[in-house]
mmCIF file of C-alpha atoms in Angstrom:
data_model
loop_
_atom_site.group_PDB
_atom_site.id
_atom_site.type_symbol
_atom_site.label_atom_id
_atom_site.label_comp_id
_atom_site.label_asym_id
_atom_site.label_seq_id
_atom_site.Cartn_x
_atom_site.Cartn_y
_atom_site.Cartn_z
ATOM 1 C CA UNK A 23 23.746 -33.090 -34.322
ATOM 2 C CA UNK A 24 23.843 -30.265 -32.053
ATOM 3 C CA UNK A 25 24.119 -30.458 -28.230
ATOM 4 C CA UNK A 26 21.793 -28.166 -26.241
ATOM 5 C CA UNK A 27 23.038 -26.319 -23.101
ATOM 6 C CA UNK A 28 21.678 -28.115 -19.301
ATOM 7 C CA UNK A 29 20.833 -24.430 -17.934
ATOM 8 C CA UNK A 30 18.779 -21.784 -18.941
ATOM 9 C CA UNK A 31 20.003 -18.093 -17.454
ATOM 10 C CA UNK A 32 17.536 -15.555 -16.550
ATOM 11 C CA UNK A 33 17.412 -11.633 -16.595
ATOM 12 C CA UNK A 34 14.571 -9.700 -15.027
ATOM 13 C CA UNK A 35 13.041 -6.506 -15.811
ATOM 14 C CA UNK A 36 10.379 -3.586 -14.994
ATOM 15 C CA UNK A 37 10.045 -2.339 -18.113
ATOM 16 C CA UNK A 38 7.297 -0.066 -17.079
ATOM 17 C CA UNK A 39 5.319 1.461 -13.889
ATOM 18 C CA UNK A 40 4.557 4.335 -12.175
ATOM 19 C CA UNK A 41 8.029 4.392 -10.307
ATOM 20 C CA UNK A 42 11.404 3.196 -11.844
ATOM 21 C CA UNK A 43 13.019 0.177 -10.370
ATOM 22 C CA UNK A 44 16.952 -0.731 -10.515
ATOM 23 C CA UNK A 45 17.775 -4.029 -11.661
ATOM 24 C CA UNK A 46 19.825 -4.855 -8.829
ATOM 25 C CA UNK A 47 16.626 -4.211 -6.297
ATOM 26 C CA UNK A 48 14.524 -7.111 -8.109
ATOM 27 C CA UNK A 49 16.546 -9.545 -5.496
ATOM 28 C CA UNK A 50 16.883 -11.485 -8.576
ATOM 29 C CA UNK A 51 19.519 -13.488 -10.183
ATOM 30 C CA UNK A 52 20.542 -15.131 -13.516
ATOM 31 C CA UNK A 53 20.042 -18.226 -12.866
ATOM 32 C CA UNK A 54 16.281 -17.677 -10.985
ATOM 33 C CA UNK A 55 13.128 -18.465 -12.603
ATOM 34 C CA UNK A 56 11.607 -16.566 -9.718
ATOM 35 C CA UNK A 57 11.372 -12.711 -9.025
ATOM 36 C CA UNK A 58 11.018 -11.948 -5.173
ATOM 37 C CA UNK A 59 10.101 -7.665 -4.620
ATOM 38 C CA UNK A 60 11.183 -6.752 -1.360
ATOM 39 C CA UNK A 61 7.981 -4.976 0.675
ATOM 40 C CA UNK A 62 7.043 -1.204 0.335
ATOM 41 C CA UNK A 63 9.234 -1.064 -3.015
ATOM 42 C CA UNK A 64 6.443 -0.776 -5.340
ATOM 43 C CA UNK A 65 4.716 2.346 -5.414
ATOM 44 C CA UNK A 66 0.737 1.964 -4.921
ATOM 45 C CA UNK A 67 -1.231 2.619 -8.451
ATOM 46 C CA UNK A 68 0.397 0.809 -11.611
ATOM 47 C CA UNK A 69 0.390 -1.045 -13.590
ATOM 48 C CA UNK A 70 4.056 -2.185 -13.259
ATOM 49 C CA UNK A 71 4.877 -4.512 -15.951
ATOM 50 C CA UNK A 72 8.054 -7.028 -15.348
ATOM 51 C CA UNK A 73 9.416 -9.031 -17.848
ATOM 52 C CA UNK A 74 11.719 -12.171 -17.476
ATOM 53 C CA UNK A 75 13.773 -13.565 -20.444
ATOM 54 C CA UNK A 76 14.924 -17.002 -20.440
ATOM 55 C CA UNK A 77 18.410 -17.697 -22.708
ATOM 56 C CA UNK A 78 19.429 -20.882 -23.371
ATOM 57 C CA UNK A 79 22.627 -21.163 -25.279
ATOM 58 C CA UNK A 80 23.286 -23.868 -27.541
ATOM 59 C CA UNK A 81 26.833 -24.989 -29.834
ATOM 60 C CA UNK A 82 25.359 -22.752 -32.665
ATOM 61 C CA UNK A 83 23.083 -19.163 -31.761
ATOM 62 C CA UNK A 84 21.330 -18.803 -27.881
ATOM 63 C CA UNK A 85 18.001 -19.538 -27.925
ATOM 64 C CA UNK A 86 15.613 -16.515 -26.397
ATOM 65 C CA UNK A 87 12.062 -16.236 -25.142
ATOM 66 C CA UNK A 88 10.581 -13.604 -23.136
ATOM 67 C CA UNK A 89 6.867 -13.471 -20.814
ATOM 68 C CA UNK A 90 5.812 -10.435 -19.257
ATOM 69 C CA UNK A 91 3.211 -9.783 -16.334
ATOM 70 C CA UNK A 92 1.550 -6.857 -15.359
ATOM 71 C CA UNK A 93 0.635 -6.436 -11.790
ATOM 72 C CA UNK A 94 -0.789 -3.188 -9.789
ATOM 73 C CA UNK A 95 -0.223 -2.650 -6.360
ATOM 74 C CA UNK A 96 -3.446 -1.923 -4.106
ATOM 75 C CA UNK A 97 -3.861 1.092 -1.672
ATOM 76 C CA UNK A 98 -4.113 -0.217 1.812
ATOM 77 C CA UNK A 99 -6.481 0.769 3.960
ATOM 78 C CA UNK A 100 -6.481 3.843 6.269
ATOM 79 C CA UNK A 101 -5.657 2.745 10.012
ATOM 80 C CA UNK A 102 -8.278 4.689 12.323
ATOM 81 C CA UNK A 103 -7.607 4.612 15.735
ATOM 82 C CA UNK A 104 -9.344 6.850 18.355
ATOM 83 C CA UNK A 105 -8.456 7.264 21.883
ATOM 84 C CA UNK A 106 -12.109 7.446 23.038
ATOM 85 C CA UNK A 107 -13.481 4.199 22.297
ATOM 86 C CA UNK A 108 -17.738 3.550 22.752
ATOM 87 C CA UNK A 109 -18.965 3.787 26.033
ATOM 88 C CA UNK A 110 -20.805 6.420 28.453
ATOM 89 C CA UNK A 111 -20.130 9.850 28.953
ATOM 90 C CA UNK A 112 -21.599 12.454 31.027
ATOM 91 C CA UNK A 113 -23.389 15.022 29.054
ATOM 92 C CA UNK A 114 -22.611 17.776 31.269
ATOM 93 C CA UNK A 115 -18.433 17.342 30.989
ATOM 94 C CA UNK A 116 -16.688 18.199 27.891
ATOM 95 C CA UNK A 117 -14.596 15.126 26.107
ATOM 96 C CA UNK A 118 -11.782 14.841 23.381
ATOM 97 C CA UNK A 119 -11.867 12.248 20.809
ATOM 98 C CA UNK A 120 -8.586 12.114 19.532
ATOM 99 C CA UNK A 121 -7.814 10.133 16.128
ATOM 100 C CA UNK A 122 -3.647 11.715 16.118
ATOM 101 C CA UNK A 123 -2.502 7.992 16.308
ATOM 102 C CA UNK A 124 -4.110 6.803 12.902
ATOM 103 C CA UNK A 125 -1.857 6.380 9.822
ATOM 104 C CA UNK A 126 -1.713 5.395 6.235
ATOM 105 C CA UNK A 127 -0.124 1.996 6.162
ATOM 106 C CA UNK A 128 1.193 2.044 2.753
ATOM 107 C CA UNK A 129 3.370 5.106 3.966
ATOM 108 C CA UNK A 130 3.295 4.577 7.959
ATOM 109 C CA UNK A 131 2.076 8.361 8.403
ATOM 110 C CA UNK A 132 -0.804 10.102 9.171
ATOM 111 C CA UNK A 133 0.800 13.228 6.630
ATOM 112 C CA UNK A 134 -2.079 14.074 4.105
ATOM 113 C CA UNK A 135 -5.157 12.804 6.148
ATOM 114 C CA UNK A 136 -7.982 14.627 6.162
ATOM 115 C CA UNK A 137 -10.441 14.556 9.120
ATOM 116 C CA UNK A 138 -14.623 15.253 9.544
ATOM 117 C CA UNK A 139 -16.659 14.375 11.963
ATOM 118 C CA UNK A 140 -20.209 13.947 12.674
ATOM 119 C CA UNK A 141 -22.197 12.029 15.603
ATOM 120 C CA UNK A 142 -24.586 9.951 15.215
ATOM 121 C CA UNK A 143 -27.435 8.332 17.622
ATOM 122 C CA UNK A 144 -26.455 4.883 17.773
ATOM 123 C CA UNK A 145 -29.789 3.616 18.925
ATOM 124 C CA UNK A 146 -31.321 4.915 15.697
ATOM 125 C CA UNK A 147 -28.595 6.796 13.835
ATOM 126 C CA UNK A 148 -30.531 10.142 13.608
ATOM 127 C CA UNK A 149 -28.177 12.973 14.029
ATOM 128 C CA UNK A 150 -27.208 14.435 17.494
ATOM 129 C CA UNK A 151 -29.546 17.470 18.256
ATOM 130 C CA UNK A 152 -27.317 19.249 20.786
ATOM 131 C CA UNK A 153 -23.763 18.211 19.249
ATOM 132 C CA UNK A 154 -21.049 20.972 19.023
ATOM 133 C CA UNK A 155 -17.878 20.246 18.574
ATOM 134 C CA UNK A 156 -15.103 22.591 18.055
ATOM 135 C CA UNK A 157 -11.577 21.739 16.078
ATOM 136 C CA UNK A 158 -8.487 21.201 18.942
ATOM 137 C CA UNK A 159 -6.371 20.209 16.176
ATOM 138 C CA UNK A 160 -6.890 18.503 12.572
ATOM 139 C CA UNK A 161 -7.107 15.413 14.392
ATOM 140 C CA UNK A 162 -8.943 15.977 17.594
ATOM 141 C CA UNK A 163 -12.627 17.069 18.628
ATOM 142 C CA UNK A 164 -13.679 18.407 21.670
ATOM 143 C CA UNK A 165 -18.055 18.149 22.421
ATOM 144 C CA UNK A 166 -18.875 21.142 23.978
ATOM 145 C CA UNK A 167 -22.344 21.307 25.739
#
């Protein structure tokens, strides 16, 4: 009769995705049945597929089975935050609305943002008649009137 090994070993694996991942940054080891990713080591997009094989090895030949998953990592979304917040301004006294502090979160930058902006009547959301703004910088507005 043949005796069966107590423990299983396991070895983990990305075996595809949009960015290659070392072995030895799954956090990961053989004797596991749990993969932990460390944060902001997947690359947004995907799929990444990870497999896990189990080995079990017994008196005669190991015994093998394998599972995959595939799992895609969302895009956050953009962090927008202005320095001029709602309130009252006089109309006869320029102001800057400046958005500079806003960032992508899944790469803590604002490099690659793009920027428009438009006013709007809040009481009925018609457009503003008399707005003019003019470009400070690709992240700023001043209203001119």
């Amino acid at each position: 009769m043949e005796t069966l090994a107590t423990s299983i070993s396991w070895q983990w694996a990305c075996t595809s995705g949009p960015s290659s991942i070392a072995a030895t940054n799954l956090a990961s080891s053989t004797t596991t049945q749990k993969l932990s990713i460390s944060s902001n080591l997947l690359a947004s997009g995907g799929p990444y597929v990870f497999t896990a094989t189990a080995t079990q090895n017994t008196n005669s030949s190991p015994i093998t089975g394998s599972a995959s998953v595939s799992i895609t990592v969302a895009l956050s979304p953009l962090v927008i935050q202005l320095s001029k917040g709602s309130g009252d301004v006089n109309k006869n006294i320029d102001f800057t609305i400046d958005a500079s502090n806003s960032k992508d979160p899944d790469t803590n930058s604002a490099d690659g943002l793009a920027y428009a902006w438009t006013c709007s009547n809040h009481l009925d959301g018609t457009a503003c008649s008399t707005f003019q703004a003019k470009a400070v910088a690709p992240r700023q507005f001043l209203k001119q009137v």
